[in-house]
Coordinates of C-alpha atoms and ligand atoms in Angstrom, one line a residue:
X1 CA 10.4 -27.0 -3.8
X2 CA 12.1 -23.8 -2.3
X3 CA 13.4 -22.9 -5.2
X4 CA 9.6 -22.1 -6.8
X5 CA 9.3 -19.5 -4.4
X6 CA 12.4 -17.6 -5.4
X7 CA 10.8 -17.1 -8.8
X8 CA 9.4 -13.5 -9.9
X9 CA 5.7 -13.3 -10.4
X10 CA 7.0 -12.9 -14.3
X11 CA 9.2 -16.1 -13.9
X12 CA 6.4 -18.3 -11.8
X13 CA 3.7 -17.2 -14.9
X14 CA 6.0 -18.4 -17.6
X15 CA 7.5 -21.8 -15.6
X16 CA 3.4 -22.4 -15.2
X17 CA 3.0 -21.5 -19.0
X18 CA 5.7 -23.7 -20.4
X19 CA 4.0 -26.6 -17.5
X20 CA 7.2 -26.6 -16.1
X21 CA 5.8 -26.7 -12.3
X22 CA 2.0 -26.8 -11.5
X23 CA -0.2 -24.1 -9.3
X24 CA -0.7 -26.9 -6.9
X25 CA 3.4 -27.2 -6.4
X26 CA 4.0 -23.6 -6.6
X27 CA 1.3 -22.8 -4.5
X28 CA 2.3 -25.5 -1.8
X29 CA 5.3 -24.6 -1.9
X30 CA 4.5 -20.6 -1.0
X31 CA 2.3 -22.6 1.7
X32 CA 5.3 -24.2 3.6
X33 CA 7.0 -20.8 3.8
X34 CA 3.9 -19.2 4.9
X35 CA 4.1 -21.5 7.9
X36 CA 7.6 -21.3 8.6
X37 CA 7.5 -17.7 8.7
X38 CA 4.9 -17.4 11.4
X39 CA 7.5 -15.6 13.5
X40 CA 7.0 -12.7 11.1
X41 CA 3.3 -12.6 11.8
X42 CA 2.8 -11.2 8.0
X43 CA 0.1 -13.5 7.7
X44 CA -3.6 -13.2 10.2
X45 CA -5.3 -15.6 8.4
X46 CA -3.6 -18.6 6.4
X47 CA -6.4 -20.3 4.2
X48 CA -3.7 -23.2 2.7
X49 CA -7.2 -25.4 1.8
X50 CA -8.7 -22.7 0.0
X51 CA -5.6 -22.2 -1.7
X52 CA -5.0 -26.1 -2.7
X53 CA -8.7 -25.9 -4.4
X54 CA -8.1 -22.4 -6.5
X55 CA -4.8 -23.9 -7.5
X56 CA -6.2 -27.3 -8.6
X57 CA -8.8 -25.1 -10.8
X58 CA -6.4 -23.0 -12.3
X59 CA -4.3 -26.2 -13.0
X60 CA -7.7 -27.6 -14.8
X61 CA -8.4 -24.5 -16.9
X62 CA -4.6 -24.1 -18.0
X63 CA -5.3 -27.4 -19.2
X64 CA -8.4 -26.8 -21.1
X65 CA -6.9 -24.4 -22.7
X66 CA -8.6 -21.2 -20.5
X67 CA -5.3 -20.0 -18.5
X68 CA -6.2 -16.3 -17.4
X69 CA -3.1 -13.3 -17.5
X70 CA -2.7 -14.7 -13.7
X71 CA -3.6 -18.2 -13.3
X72 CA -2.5 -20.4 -10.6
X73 CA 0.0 -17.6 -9.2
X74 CA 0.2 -17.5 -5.8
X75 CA -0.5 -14.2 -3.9
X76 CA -1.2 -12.7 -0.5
X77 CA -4.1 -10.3 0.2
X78 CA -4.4 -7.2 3.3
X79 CA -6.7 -7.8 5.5
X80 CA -8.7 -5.1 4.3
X81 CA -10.2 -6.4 1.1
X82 CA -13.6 -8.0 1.7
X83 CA -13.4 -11.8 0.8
X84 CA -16.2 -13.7 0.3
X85 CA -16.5 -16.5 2.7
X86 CA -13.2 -15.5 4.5
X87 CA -12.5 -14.0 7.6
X88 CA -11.6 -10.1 7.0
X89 CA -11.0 -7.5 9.9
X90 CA -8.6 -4.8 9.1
X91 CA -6.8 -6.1 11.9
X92 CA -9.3 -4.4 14.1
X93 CA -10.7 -6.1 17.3
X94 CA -14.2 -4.5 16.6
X95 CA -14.7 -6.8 13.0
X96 CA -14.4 -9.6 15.1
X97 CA -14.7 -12.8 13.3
X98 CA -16.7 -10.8 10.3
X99 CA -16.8 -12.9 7.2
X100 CA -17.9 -11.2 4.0
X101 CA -20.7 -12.7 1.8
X102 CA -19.2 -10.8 -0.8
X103 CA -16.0 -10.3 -3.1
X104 CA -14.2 -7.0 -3.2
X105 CA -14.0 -5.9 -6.6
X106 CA -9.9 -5.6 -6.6
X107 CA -9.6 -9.3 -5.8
X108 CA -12.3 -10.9 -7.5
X109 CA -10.5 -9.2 -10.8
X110 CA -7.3 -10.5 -9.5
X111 CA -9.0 -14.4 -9.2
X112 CA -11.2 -13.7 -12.4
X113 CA -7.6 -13.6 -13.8
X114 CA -6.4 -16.8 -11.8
X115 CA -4.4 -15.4 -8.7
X116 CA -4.8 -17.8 -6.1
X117 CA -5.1 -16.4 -2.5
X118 CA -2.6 -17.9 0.5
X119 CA -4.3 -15.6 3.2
X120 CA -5.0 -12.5 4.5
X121 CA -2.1 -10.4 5.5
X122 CA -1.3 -8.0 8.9
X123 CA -1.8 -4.4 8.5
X124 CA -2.5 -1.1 11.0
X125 CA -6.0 -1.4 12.2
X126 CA -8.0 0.2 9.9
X127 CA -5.2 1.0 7.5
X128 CA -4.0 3.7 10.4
X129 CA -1.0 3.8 11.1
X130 CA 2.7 3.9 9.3
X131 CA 4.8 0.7 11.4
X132 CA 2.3 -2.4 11.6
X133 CA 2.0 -1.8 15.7
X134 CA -1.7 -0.5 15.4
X135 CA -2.7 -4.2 14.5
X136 CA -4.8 -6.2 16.8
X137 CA -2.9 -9.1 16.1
X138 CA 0.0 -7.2 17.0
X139 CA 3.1 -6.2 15.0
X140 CA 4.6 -7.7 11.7
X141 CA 8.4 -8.1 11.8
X142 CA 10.6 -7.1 9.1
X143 CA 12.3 -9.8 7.7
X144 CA 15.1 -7.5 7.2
X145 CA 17.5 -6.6 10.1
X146 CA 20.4 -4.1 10.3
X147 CA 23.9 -6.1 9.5
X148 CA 25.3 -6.6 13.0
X149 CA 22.1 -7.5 14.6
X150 CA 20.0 -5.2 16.7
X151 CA 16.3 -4.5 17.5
X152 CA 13.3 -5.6 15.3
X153 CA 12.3 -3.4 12.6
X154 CA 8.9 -2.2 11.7
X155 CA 8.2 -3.1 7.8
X156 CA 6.5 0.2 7.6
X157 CA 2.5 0.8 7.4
X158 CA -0.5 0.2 7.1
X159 CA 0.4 -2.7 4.3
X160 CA 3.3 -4.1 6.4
X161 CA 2.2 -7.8 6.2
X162 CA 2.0 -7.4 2.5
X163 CA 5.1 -5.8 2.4
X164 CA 6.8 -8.6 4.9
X165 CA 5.3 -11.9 2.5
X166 CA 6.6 -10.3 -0.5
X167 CA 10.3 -9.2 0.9
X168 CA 10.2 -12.7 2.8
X169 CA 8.9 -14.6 -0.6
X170 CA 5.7 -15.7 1.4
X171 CA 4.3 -14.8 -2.0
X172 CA 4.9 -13.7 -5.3
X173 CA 2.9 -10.3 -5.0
X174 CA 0.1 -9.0 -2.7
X175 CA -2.6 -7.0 -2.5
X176 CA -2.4 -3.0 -0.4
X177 CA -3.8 0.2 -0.2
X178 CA -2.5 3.5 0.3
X179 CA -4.5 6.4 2.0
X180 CA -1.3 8.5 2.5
X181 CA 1.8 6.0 1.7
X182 CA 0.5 2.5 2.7
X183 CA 1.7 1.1 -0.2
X184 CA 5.1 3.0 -0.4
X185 CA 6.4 3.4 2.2
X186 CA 6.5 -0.9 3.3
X187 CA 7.5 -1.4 0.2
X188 CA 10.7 1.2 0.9
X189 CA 11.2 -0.2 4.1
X190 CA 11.7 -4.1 2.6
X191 CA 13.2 -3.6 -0.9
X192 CA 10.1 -4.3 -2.7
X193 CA 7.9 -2.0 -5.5
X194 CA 5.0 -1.1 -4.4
X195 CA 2.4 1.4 -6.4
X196 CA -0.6 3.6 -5.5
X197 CA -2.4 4.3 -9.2
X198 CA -4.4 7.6 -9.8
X199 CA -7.1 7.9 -7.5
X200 CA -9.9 6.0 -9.4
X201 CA -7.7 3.5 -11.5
X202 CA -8.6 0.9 -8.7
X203 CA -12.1 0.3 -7.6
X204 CA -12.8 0.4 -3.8
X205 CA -15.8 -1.3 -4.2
X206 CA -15.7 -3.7 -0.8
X207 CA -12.2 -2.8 0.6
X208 CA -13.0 -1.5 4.2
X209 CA -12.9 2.1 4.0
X210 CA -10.6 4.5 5.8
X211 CA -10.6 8.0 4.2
X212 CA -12.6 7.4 1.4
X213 CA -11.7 10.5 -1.1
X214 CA -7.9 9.5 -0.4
X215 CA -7.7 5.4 -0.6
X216 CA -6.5 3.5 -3.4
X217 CA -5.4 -0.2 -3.8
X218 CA -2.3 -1.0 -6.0
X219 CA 0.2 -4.2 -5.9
X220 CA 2.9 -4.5 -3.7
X221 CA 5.7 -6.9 -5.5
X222 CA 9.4 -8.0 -6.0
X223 CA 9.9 -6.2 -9.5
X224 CA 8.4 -3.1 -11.3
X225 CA 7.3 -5.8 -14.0
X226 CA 5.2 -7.7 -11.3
X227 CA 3.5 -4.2 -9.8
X228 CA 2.7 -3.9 -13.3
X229 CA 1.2 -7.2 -14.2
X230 CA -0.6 -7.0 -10.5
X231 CA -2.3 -3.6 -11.5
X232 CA -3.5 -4.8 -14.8
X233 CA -5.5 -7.3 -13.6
X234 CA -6.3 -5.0 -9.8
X235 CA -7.4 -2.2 -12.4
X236 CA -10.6 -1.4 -14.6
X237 CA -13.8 0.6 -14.2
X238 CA -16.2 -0.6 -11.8
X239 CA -19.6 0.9 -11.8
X240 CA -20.4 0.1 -7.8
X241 CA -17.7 2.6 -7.0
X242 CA -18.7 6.0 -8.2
X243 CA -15.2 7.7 -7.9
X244 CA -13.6 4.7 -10.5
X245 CA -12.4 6.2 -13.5
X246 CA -14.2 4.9 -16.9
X247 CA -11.0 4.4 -18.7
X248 CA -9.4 2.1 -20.1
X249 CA -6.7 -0.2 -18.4
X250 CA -3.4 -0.3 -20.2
X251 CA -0.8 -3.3 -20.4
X252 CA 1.0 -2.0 -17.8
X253 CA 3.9 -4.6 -18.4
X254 CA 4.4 -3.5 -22.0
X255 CA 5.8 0.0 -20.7
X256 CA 8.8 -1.9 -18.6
X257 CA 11.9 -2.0 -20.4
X258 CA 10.2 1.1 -22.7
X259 CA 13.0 3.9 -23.2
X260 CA 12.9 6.9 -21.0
X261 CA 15.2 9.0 -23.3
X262 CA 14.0 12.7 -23.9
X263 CA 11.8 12.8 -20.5
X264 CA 12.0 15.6 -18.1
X265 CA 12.4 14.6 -14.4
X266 CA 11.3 16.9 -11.9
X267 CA 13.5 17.2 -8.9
X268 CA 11.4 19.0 -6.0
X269 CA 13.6 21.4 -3.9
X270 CA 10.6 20.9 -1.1
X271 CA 11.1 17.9 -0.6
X272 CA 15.0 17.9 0.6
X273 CA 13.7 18.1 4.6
X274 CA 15.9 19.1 7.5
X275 CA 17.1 16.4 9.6
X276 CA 17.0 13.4 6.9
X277 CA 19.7 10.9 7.5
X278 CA 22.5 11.8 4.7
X279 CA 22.2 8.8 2.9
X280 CA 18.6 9.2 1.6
X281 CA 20.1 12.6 0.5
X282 CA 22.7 10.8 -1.6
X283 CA 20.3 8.3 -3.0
X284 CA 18.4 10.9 -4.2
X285 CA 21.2 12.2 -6.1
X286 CA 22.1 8.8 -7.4
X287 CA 18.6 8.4 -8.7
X288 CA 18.9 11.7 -10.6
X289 CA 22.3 10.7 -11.8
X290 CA 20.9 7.6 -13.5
X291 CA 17.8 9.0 -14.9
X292 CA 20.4 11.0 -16.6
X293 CA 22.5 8.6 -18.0
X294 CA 18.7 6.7 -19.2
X295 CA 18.6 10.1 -21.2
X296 CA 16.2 11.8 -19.1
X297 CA 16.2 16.0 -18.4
X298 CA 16.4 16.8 -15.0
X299 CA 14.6 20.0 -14.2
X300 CA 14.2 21.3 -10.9
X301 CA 10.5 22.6 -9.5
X302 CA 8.7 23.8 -7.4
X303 CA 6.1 22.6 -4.9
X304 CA 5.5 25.2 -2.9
X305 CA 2.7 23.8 -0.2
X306 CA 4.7 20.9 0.6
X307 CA 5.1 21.4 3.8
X308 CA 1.2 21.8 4.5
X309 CA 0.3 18.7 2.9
X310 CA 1.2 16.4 6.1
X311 CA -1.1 18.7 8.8
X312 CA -3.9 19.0 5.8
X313 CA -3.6 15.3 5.2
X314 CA -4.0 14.8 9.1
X315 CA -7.0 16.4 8.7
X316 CA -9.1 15.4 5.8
X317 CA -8.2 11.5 6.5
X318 CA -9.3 11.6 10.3
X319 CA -12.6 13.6 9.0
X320 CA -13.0 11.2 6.6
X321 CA -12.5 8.2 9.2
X322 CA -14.9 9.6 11.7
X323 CA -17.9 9.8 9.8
X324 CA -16.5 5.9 7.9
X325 CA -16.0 4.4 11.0
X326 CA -19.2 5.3 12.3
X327 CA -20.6 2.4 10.7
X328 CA -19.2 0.4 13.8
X329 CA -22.1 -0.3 16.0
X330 CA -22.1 -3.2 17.4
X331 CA -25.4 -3.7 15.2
X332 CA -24.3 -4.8 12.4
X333 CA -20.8 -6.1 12.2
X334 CA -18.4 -8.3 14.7
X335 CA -18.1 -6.9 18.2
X336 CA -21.4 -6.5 20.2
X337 CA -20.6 -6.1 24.2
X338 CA -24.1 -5.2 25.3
X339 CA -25.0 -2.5 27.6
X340 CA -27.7 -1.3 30.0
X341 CA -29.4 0.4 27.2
X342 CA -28.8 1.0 23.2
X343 CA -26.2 3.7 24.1
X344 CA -24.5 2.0 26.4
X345 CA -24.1 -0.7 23.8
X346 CA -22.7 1.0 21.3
X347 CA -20.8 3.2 23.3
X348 CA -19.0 -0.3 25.0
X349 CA -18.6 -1.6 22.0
X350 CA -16.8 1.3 20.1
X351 CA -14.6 1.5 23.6
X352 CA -13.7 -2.1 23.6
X353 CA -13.3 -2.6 19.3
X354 CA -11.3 -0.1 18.4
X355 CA -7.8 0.3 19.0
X356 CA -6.0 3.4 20.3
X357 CA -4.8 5.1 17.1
X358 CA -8.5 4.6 15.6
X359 CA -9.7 6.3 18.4
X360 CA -7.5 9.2 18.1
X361 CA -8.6 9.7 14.8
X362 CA -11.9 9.5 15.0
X363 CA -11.8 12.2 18.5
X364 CA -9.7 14.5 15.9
X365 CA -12.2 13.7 12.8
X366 CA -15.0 15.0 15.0
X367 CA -13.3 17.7 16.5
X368 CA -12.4 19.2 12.7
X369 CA -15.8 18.6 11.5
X370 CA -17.6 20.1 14.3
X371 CA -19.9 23.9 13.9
X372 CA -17.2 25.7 15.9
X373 CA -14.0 24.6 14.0
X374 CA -15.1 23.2 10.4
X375 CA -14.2 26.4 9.1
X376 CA -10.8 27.0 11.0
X377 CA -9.4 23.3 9.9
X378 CA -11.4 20.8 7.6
X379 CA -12.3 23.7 5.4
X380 CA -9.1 25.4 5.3
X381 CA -7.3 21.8 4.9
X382 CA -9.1 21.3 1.5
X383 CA -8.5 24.1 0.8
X384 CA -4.6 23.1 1.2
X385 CA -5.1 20.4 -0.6
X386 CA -6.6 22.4 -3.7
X387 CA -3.3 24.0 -3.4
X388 CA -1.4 20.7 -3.6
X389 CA -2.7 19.6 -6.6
X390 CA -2.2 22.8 -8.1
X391 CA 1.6 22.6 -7.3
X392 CA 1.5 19.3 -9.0
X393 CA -0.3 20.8 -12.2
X394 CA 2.0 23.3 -12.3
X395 CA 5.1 21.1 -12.2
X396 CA 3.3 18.7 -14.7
X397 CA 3.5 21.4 -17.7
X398 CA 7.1 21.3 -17.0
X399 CA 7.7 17.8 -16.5
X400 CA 6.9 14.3 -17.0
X401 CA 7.5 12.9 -13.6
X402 CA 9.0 13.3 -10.0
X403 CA 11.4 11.6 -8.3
X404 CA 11.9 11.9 -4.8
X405 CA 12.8 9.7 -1.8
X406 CA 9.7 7.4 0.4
X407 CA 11.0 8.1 3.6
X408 CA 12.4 10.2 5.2
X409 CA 14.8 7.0 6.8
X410 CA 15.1 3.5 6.5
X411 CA 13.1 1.2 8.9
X412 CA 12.8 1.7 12.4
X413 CA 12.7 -0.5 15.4
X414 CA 9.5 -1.9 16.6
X415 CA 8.5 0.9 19.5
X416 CA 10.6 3.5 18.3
X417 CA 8.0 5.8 17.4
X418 CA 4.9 3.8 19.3
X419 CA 4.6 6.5 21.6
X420 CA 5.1 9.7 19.8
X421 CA 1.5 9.6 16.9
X422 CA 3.7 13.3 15.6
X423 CA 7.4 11.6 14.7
X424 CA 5.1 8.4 13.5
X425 CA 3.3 10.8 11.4
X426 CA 6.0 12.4 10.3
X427 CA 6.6 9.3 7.9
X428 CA 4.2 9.9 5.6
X429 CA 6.0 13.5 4.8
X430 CA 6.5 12.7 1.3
X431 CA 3.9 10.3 0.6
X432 CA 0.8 12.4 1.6
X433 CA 0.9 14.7 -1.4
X434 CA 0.6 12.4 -4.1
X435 CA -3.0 11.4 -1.8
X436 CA -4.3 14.3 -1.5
X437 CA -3.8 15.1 -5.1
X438 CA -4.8 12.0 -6.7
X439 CA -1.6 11.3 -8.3
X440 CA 0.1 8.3 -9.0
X441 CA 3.3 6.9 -6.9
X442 CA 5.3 4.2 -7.6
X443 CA 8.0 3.4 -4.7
X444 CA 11.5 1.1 -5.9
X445 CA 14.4 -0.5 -3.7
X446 CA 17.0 1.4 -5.3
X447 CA 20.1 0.8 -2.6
X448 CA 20.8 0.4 1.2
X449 CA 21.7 2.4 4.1
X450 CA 24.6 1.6 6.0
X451 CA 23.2 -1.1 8.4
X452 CA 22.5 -3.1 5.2
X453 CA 18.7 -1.5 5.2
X454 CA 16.7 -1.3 1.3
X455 CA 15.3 2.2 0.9
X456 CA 13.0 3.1 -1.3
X457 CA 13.1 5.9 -4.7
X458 CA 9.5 7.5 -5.3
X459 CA 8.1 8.2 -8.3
X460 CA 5.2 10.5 -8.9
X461 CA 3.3 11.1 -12.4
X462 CA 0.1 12.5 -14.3
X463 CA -3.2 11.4 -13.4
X464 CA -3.7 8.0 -15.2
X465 CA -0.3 8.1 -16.2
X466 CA 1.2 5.1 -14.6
X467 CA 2.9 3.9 -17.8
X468 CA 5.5 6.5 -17.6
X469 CA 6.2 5.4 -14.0
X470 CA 6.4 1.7 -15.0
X471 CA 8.9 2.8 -17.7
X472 CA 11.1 5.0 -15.1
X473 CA 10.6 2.3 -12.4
X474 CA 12.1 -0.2 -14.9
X475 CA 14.8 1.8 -15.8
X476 CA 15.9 3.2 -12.5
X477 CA 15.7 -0.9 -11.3
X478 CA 18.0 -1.9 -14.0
X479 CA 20.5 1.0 -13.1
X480 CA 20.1 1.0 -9.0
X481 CA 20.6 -3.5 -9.9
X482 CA 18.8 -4.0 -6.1
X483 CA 19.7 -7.8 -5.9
X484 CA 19.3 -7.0 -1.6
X485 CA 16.8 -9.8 0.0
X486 CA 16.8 -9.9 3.7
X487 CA 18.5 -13.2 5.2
X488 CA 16.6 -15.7 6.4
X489 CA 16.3 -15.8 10.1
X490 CA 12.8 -17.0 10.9
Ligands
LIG1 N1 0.5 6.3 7.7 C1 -0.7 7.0 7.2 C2 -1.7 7.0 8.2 O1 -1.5 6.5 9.2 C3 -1.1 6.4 5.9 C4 -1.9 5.2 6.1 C5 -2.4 4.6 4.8 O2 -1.9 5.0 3.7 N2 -3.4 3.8 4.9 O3 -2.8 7.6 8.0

């Protein structure tokens, strides 16, 4: 039934509702394109068994009566959430075959509420990386390709498989995390809404850890209703994690479709870089144009240390990953390739597990951290990031919200920027802040380039306020009317 995997996550929950279709259908049928999309390589780890069994169980408890918010929706998770039983290896040669015994806390709320899982989805290795090529299972294609033909296109990183399955309607939403844009910028890259919450909102109890003060799991999904049902059920306070937030988790689905009259947009003059193709530039001003017409107030402000958020964030997140992935021994996860002596062995190990990028970062994490230059760069970096969020504070007693582009372009072609770690960095220019000061960012297809390619409208708001974001999202998506879905080709 192809037509099952066209629906919204919104659409899919009330066909299962009103028994219109079963789990087992829908989720068979997300099963058949998961297979014919190999060619994609969204997927590292199909578990269509697995899937058959949670979809028979959520099929029996909608029938007793005991249908949770999700149950018996289909959905994709990044290879970086722990699964219990299930292979998981942040698409990193040194997991190896590592197979949790536990659940992370992210998708055992998401099954607690009857998601089904399809697999585990492609990403950078370690969540490192901004184009999917850092993966040891090697790139994920986007589905989308510039009218006319040419190269193939990166969906963006690290949550590029997630990205792919939803833009390809592998599945109806997926898990991702976003250290410095992981979430946002895929989802710019293929026309979907993807959103990192406030730092906290989402426990990271058993998602493998990158930077830890800067990661933060959100939904990547084909509407801003979707993202918000997704992060409902993703959200809540987790007492294993010590940074998650004991608040309260909203309806995030009852701010959608709320009005955004009377709020006051600000429109950063910072963020308007040199060098960005024109059409972002006009997007940008389309975007403003119909938060105006919603009734919004567009103010401009000021965010003065900008442009040191992208060297301070490639800082702090390499610190962070060097002392994180230290963990990698050979001793106690995956890879062991044994050497003369205990040195040796985890020296060869470390060599031959991770991946280049991984090993950059952890060469620069050391470096930063070390007596001689702590001072001179991981110190003065958080101290750049103080500065960030104060920016943000600043701009926060004037306005509601930010809008601003992802990306800085539209998807590139696989091995564009494989070479160059700077212009790959360079991607994250306007995602990195919103890290670095906690914030949340909420990313929306609101037009296309002109090869034909989606890109992507940011939002940024208040700590814990996503609801305002879900309400902007929801209007901007019913002004921009982004009906783009990449053609089938695989
Ligand atoms: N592209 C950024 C990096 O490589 C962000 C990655 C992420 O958000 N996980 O660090």
């Amino acid at each position: 039934m192809a037509g099952l995997t066209d629906l919204t996550l919104k659409a899919a929950l009330d066909g299962l509702a009103a028994k219109a279709f079963s789990s087992e259908e829908i989720t068979r049928a997300h099963l058949e394109a998961v297979e014919a999309a190999r060619p994609l390589n969204a997927f590292v780890l199909e578990t269509p068994e697995r899937a058959l069994d949670m979809a028979r169980a959520a099929d029996a408890r909608r029938a007793r009566g005991e249908a949770g918010p999700l149950e018996g929706a289909p959905i994709g998770i990044k290879d970086l959430f722990c699964t219990e039983g299930v292979r998981t290896t942040a698409c990193s040669d040194i997991l190896a075959d590592f197979t949790p015994t536990y659940e992370s806390t992210v998708t055992a709320n998401l099954f607690r509420d009857g998601a089904v899982m399809l697999g585990k989805l492609n990403m950078d290795q370690f969540a490192m990386g901004s184009s999917n090529e850092t993966s040891s299972f090697g790139p994920v294609v986007n589905p989308w390709r510039r009218a006319g033909g040419g190269p193939d296109l990166t969906p963006g990183g690290s949550s590029g498989g997630s990205a792919a399955a939803v833009a390809a309607r592998l599945c109806l939403g997926a898990t991702a995390t976003d250290t410095g844009g992981s979430i946002r910028q895929p989802a710019a890259f293929t026309g979907t809404v993807g959103i990192k919450p406030t730092y906290g909102r989402c426990s990271r109890w058993g998602i493998v850890a990158f930077a830890s003060s800067l990661d933060q799991a959100g939904p990547i999904a084909r509407t801003v209703e979707d993202a918000a049902i997704l992060l409902t059920s993703m959200a809540g306070h987790d007492p294993r994690d010590s940074t998650s937030l004991p608040v309260e988790t909203p309806d995030f689905a009852g701010f959608v479709g709320k009005s955004v009259k009377g709020l006051r947009i600000g429109v950063p003059k910072e963020y308007r870089v040199d060098g960005m193709p024109a059409e972002i530039d006009a997007l940008w001003e389309q975007g403003i144009a119909w938060l105006k017409d919603a009734g919004c107030e567009i103010v401009e402000v000021a965010l003065p240390h900008t442009r040191y958020a992208l060297p301070a964030y490639y800082i702090v997140a390499p610190a962070e990953a060097s002392s994180n992935l230290a963990r990698y021994d050979g001793m106690r996860y995956g890879l062991r390739v044994e050497g003369a002596n205990l040195l040796e062995t985890y020296e060869q190990t470390r060599a031959r597990g991770f991946g280049e990028e991984v090993k950059r970062r952890i060469l620069i994490g050391a470096y930063v951290l070390s007596a001689g230059y702590y001072d001179a760069y991981y110190l003065k970096a958080l101290k750049v990031r103080r500065r960030i969020a104060e920016d943000f504070d600043r701009a926060f007693e004037k306005v509601d919200a930010l809008l601003t582009p992802t990306a800085p372009s539209a998807a590139f072609a696989l091995g564009e920027n494989a070479s160059d770690p700077v212009a790959m960095y360079l991607n994250d220019i306007f995602t990195v802040t919103v890290n670095l000061a906690g914030l949340p960012g909420m990313s929306l297809p609101a037009g296309v380039d002109a090869a034909g390619l989606p890109l992507g409208l940011q939002l940024i708001g208040r700590a814990l306020d996503e609801g305002t974001l879900f309400s902007l999202g929801g209007a901007l998506e019913k002004a921009a009317d982004f009906r783009g879905r990449p053609e089938r080709w695989w």
